[in-house]
Amino acid sequence: MDIQLKQYNKHQIFEATNESGYSLLVGRAEGDNTNVIKPMELLLVSLASCSSIDVISILNKQRLVDFKYEVTVESKRKTNEIPAIFEEITLNFIFNGTVSPKKAKKAVDLSLEKYCSVSKIIEQTAEIKYKVIVNGKNYE
Amino acid sequence: MDIQLKQYNKHQIFEATNESGYSLLVGRAEGDNTNVIKPMELLLVSLASCSSIDVISILNKQRLVDFKYEVTVESKRKTNEIPAIFEEITLNFIFNGTVSPKKAKKAVDLSLEKYCSVSKIIEQTAEIKYKVIVNGKNYE
């Protein structure tokens, strides 16, 4: 699992490419160069996507496929420290459609407590909270 | 710093979007859907780009701007554990052009030892190694 980063046009912006050739722009937005993602935002994407792969995989194995799925992520940073790492991250797992709230919650629990490698890394320094919301109802 | 993730076309692939509207595809490649980045790869991108912002910023403040810059990242995972988190990550900081090796190395040191928030998070569970390579010469 290797990655290459190249400086983009003399800015504090970098084009990152993985081994299969997917690339993205990451860095510090400056002037007209605002269409990038920040490194700390990528950590949140990494966490949410890592657990989402588990959640969808677990539910699909139970033949639960007929729902819309999204995750929103909120974060608080330790702004009085340098560097300002995350203090708390909240993941909202949102399901709409035909899915048992119990099974959805079980899939999220299994991911964050057992399978997700990114959460095992990030939970060393930040509290990871989550909510499971099925058809508008909160199963915290 | 908020993030939104939506399931992409019923796959274990997700479109992640930040507050300024930048989006990327992250998840598990399946069948024809191979053009994505994996969650654990994003952690490496996050680490390399976090430190690169510091490095470029520090060198530019010293009016060092006339060089090409890239970083390659290699990683080893604890493959006998579940989840298989990183055991060791090596960052190769590669400069070509007019830059003092001493100043380049100092900038990298400062970032990884003091400023970079992502390295502070990831170093809790993985050894982070790095090399500074200026015009083909290694300053480990």
Short mmCIF file of C-alpha atoms in Angstrom, two decimals:
data_model
loop_
_atom_site.label_atom_id
_atom_site.label_comp_id
_atom_site.label_asym_id
_atom_site.label_seq_id
_atom_site.Cartn_x
_atom_site.Cartn_y
_atom_site.Cartn_z
CA MET A 1 0.00 0.00 0.00
CA ASP A 2 2.07 2.87 -1.38
CA ILE A 3 1.18 6.50 -2.06
CA GLN A 4 2.87 9.26 -4.05
CA LEU A 5 2.39 13.00 -3.43
CA LYS A 6 3.51 15.77 -5.77
CA GLN A 7 3.47 19.48 -5.12
CA TYR A 8 0.78 21.13 -7.22
CA ASN A 9 1.78 24.30 -9.01
CA LYS A 10 4.09 25.69 -6.24
CA HIS A 11 1.22 25.90 -3.73
CA GLN A 12 0.73 24.15 -0.39
CA ILE A 13 -1.47 21.78 -2.36
CA PHE A 14 -0.51 18.23 -3.35
CA GLU A 15 -1.75 15.71 -5.87
CA ALA A 16 -1.84 12.32 -4.15
CA THR A 17 -2.01 9.13 -6.21
CA ASN A 18 -2.46 5.52 -5.10
CA GLU A 19 -1.17 2.38 -6.79
CA SER A 20 -4.30 1.94 -8.91
CA GLY A 21 -3.95 5.50 -10.24
CA TYR A 22 -6.73 7.27 -8.32
CA SER A 23 -5.69 10.82 -7.49
CA LEU A 24 -6.98 13.69 -5.37
CA LEU A 25 -5.95 17.21 -4.37
CA VAL A 26 -5.14 17.77 -0.70
CA GLY A 27 -3.61 20.72 1.10
CA ARG A 28 -4.19 24.23 2.31
CA ALA A 29 -6.65 26.32 0.26
CA GLU A 30 -5.09 29.63 -0.83
CA GLY A 31 -6.51 32.43 -2.98
CA ASP A 32 -8.19 30.94 -6.02
CA ASN A 33 -7.07 27.42 -5.07
CA THR A 34 -9.96 26.53 -2.78
CA ASN A 35 -11.12 23.27 -4.30
CA VAL A 36 -9.07 20.88 -2.17
CA ILE A 37 -9.52 18.76 0.93
CA LYS A 38 -7.50 19.33 4.12
CA PRO A 39 -5.32 16.58 5.67
CA MET A 40 -7.37 16.49 8.89
CA GLU A 41 -10.59 16.27 6.84
CA LEU A 42 -9.11 13.22 5.10
CA LEU A 43 -8.74 11.51 8.49
CA LEU A 44 -12.49 11.94 9.00
CA VAL A 45 -13.20 10.59 5.51
CA SER A 46 -10.89 7.66 6.22
CA LEU A 47 -12.71 6.84 9.47
CA ALA A 48 -16.23 7.18 8.03
CA SER A 49 -15.43 5.17 4.90
CA CYS A 50 -13.59 2.42 6.75
CA SER A 51 -16.60 1.80 8.99
CA SER A 52 -19.04 2.22 6.08
CA ILE A 53 -17.39 -0.60 4.12
CA ASP A 54 -17.97 -2.87 7.16
CA VAL A 55 -21.54 -1.68 7.70
CA ILE A 56 -22.64 -2.15 4.08
CA SER A 57 -20.80 -5.47 3.84
CA ILE A 58 -22.41 -6.83 7.03
CA LEU A 59 -25.93 -5.71 6.03
CA ASN A 60 -25.61 -6.93 2.44
CA LYS A 61 -24.57 -10.38 3.71
CA GLN A 62 -27.94 -10.41 5.54
CA ARG A 63 -29.60 -9.56 2.20
CA LEU A 64 -30.41 -6.07 3.43
CA VAL A 65 -29.80 -3.90 0.36
CA ASP A 66 -32.93 -1.82 -0.12
CA PHE A 67 -32.01 1.38 1.70
CA LYS A 68 -30.25 4.69 1.16
CA TYR A 69 -27.14 5.19 3.26
CA GLU A 70 -25.08 8.16 4.27
CA VAL A 71 -22.80 9.26 7.11
CA THR A 72 -22.22 12.76 8.39
CA VAL A 73 -19.16 13.47 10.52
CA GLU A 74 -18.70 16.28 13.04
CA SER A 75 -15.47 16.96 14.89
CA LYS A 76 -14.03 19.03 17.71
CA ARG A 77 -10.31 19.79 17.91
CA LYS A 78 -8.11 20.56 20.93
CA THR A 79 -7.69 24.14 19.77
CA ASN A 80 -5.60 25.13 22.80
CA GLU A 81 -2.88 22.62 21.90
CA ILE A 82 -0.21 22.51 19.17
CA PRO A 83 -0.81 20.51 17.10
CA ALA A 84 -4.62 20.74 17.43
CA ILE A 85 -5.55 17.07 17.16
CA PHE A 86 -9.15 15.84 17.38
CA GLU A 87 -10.76 15.76 20.81
CA GLU A 88 -14.08 14.25 19.75
CA ILE A 89 -15.52 12.87 16.51
CA THR A 90 -19.21 12.10 16.02
CA LEU A 91 -20.36 9.81 13.22
CA ASN A 92 -24.06 9.90 12.28
CA PHE A 93 -24.99 6.74 10.37
CA ILE A 94 -28.19 7.52 8.46
CA PHE A 95 -30.36 4.80 6.88
CA ASN A 96 -33.55 5.38 4.94
CA GLY A 97 -35.56 2.50 3.56
CA THR A 98 -36.10 -1.15 4.44
CA VAL A 99 -33.60 -1.94 7.19
CA SER A 100 -34.00 -3.23 10.73
CA PRO A 101 -32.74 -0.60 13.21
CA LYS A 102 -31.40 -3.42 15.41
CA LYS A 103 -29.37 -4.93 12.57
CA ALA A 104 -28.14 -1.51 11.43
CA LYS A 105 -26.97 -0.67 14.95
CA LYS A 106 -25.33 -4.10 15.36
CA ALA A 107 -23.41 -3.61 12.08
CA VAL A 108 -22.15 -0.18 13.22
CA ASP A 109 -21.17 -1.53 16.66
CA LEU A 110 -19.26 -4.45 15.10
CA SER A 111 -17.37 -2.17 12.78
CA LEU A 112 -16.31 0.43 15.32
CA GLU A 113 -15.59 -2.01 18.12
CA LYS A 114 -14.00 -4.84 16.17
CA TYR A 115 -13.22 -4.52 12.46
CA CYS A 116 -12.40 -0.94 11.48
CA SER A 117 -8.64 -0.37 11.46
CA VAL A 118 -8.93 3.41 11.14
CA SER A 119 -11.06 3.71 14.27
CA LYS A 120 -8.52 1.59 16.20
CA ILE A 121 -5.87 4.16 15.24
CA ILE A 122 -7.86 7.35 15.81
CA GLU A 123 -9.49 6.26 19.09
CA GLN A 124 -6.06 6.38 20.76
CA THR A 125 -6.26 10.19 20.82
CA ALA A 126 -9.93 11.13 20.26
CA GLU A 127 -13.29 10.04 21.60
CA ILE A 128 -15.34 8.53 18.77
CA LYS A 129 -19.11 8.84 19.29
CA TYR A 130 -21.83 7.65 16.96
CA LYS A 131 -25.54 7.71 16.32
CA VAL A 132 -27.60 5.35 14.18
CA ILE A 133 -30.59 7.07 12.58
CA VAL A 134 -33.09 4.85 10.76
CA ASN A 135 -35.94 6.49 8.85
CA GLY A 136 -35.53 9.64 10.94
CA LYS A 137 -35.49 7.91 14.34
CA ASN A 138 -32.38 8.03 16.52
CA TYR A 139 -31.01 4.74 17.95
CA GLU A 140 -28.10 6.11 19.97
CA MET B 1 -14.71 20.65 10.08
CA ASP B 2 -17.58 18.46 8.87
CA ILE B 3 -17.71 15.73 6.25
CA GLN B 4 -20.57 13.98 4.43
CA LEU B 5 -20.37 10.50 2.93
CA LYS B 6 -22.95 8.98 0.57
CA GLN B 7 -23.10 5.42 -0.71
CA TYR B 8 -22.19 5.32 -4.39
CA ASN B 9 -24.43 3.21 -6.58
CA LYS B 10 -25.08 0.41 -4.02
CA HIS B 11 -21.38 -0.52 -3.86
CA GLN B 12 -18.96 -0.44 -0.92
CA ILE B 13 -17.82 2.86 -2.40
CA PHE B 14 -18.65 6.28 -0.97
CA GLU B 15 -18.60 9.82 -2.27
CA ALA B 16 -17.12 12.01 0.48
CA THR B 17 -17.62 15.78 0.39
CA ASN B 18 -16.14 18.49 2.61
CA GLU B 19 -17.68 21.86 3.53
CA SER B 20 -16.09 23.65 0.56
CA GLY B 21 -17.59 21.10 -1.85
CA TYR B 22 -14.49 19.05 -2.74
CA SER B 23 -15.44 15.41 -3.25
CA LEU B 24 -13.65 12.10 -3.74
CA LEU B 25 -14.49 8.40 -4.11
CA VAL B 26 -13.31 6.12 -1.32
CA GLY B 27 -14.04 2.49 -0.58
CA ARG B 28 -13.44 -1.07 -1.64
CA ALA B 29 -12.76 -1.62 -5.35
CA GLU B 30 -15.11 -4.22 -6.84
CA GLY B 31 -15.45 -5.51 -10.39
CA ASP B 32 -15.45 -2.57 -12.78
CA ASN B 33 -15.36 -0.06 -9.91
CA THR B 34 -11.63 0.08 -9.37
CA ASN B 35 -10.98 3.81 -9.58
CA VAL B 36 -11.23 4.62 -5.87
CA ILE B 37 -8.90 5.10 -2.94
CA LYS B 38 -9.00 2.86 0.16
CA PRO B 39 -9.62 4.24 3.68
CA MET B 40 -6.18 3.14 4.93
CA GLU B 41 -4.53 4.74 1.87
CA LEU B 42 -6.26 8.00 2.82
CA LEU B 43 -4.54 7.87 6.21
CA LEU B 44 -1.18 7.80 4.41
CA VAL B 45 -2.24 10.69 2.16
CA SER B 46 -3.38 12.61 5.23
CA LEU B 47 -0.03 12.09 6.97
CA ALA B 48 2.10 12.95 3.92
CA SER B 49 0.08 16.04 3.03
CA CYS B 50 -0.10 17.34 6.60
CA SER B 51 3.67 17.29 6.89
CA SER B 52 4.13 18.59 3.34
CA ILE B 53 2.11 21.74 4.11
CA ASP B 54 4.51 22.40 7.01
CA VAL B 55 7.62 21.64 4.96
CA ILE B 56 6.69 23.85 2.02
CA SER B 57 5.50 26.62 4.34
CA ILE B 58 8.74 26.57 6.39
CA LEU B 59 10.99 26.55 3.31
CA ASN B 60 8.99 29.22 1.47
CA LYS B 61 9.29 31.51 4.53
CA GLN B 62 13.06 31.20 4.06
CA ARG B 63 12.56 32.20 0.40
CA LEU B 64 13.39 28.70 -0.76
CA VAL B 65 10.96 28.12 -3.62
CA ASP B 66 13.04 26.94 -6.58
CA PHE B 67 12.77 23.18 -6.26
CA LYS B 68 10.54 20.29 -7.24
CA TYR B 69 8.99 18.44 -4.32
CA GLU B 70 7.39 15.08 -3.88
CA VAL B 71 6.80 12.49 -1.17
CA THR B 72 6.49 8.74 -1.56
CA VAL B 73 4.97 6.70 1.24
CA GLU B 74 5.52 3.02 2.01
CA SER B 75 3.70 1.12 4.72
CA LYS B 76 3.69 -2.20 6.54
CA ARG B 77 0.60 -3.48 8.28
CA LYS B 78 0.24 -5.85 11.27
CA THR B 79 -1.24 -8.52 9.03
CA ASN B 80 -1.52 -11.08 11.83
CA GLU B 81 -3.94 -8.86 13.79
CA ILE B 82 -7.58 -7.88 13.27
CA PRO B 83 -7.90 -5.10 12.41
CA ALA B 84 -4.58 -4.90 10.52
CA ILE B 85 -3.41 -1.43 11.51
CA PHE B 86 -0.10 0.07 10.35
CA GLU B 87 3.05 -1.22 11.99
CA GLU B 88 5.50 1.06 10.18
CA ILE B 89 5.18 3.97 7.74
CA THR B 90 8.13 5.39 5.78
CA LEU B 91 7.93 8.85 4.22
CA ASN B 92 10.51 9.72 1.56
CA PHE B 93 10.73 13.51 1.16
CA ILE B 94 12.27 14.15 -2.25
CA PHE B 95 13.63 17.57 -3.28
CA ASN B 96 15.19 18.40 -6.62
CA GLY B 97 16.57 21.85 -7.34
CA THR B 98 17.98 24.73 -5.30
CA VAL B 99 17.47 23.81 -1.66
CA SER B 100 19.85 23.36 1.25
CA PRO B 101 19.74 19.73 2.48
CA LYS B 102 20.19 20.99 6.05
CA LYS B 103 17.20 23.33 5.79
CA ALA B 104 15.10 20.70 4.06
CA LYS B 105 15.87 18.18 6.80
CA LYS B 106 15.19 20.73 9.53
CA ALA B 107 11.79 21.55 7.99
CA VAL B 108 10.84 17.86 7.87
CA ASP B 109 12.04 17.32 11.47
CA LEU B 110 10.03 20.31 12.72
CA SER B 111 6.89 19.12 11.01
CA LEU B 112 6.97 15.52 12.18
CA GLU B 113 8.21 16.27 15.69
CA LYS B 114 6.22 19.41 16.45
CA TYR B 115 3.58 20.74 14.07
CA CYS B 116 1.88 17.95 12.14
CA SER B 117 -1.36 16.92 13.84
CA VAL B 118 -1.83 13.79 11.74
CA SER B 119 1.57 12.38 12.71
CA LYS B 120 0.76 12.98 16.40
CA ILE B 121 -2.33 10.82 15.93
CA ILE B 122 -0.82 8.04 13.82
CA GLU B 123 2.45 7.71 15.79
CA GLN B 124 0.45 6.35 18.74
CA THR B 125 0.09 3.02 16.93
CA ALA B 126 2.73 2.98 14.17
CA GLU B 127 6.40 3.78 13.85
CA ILE B 128 6.84 6.70 11.45
CA LYS B 129 10.22 6.72 9.66
CA TYR B 130 11.44 9.21 7.11
CA LYS B 131 14.19 10.00 4.67
CA VAL B 132 15.13 13.34 3.15
CA ILE B 133 16.52 13.00 -0.37
CA VAL B 134 17.98 16.13 -1.97
CA ASN B 135 19.11 15.96 -5.59
CA GLY B 136 19.43 12.21 -5.33
CA LYS B 137 21.44 12.14 -2.10
CA ASN B 138 20.00 10.58 1.04
CA TYR B 139 20.07 12.63 4.30
CA GLU B 140 18.49 10.09 6.66
#
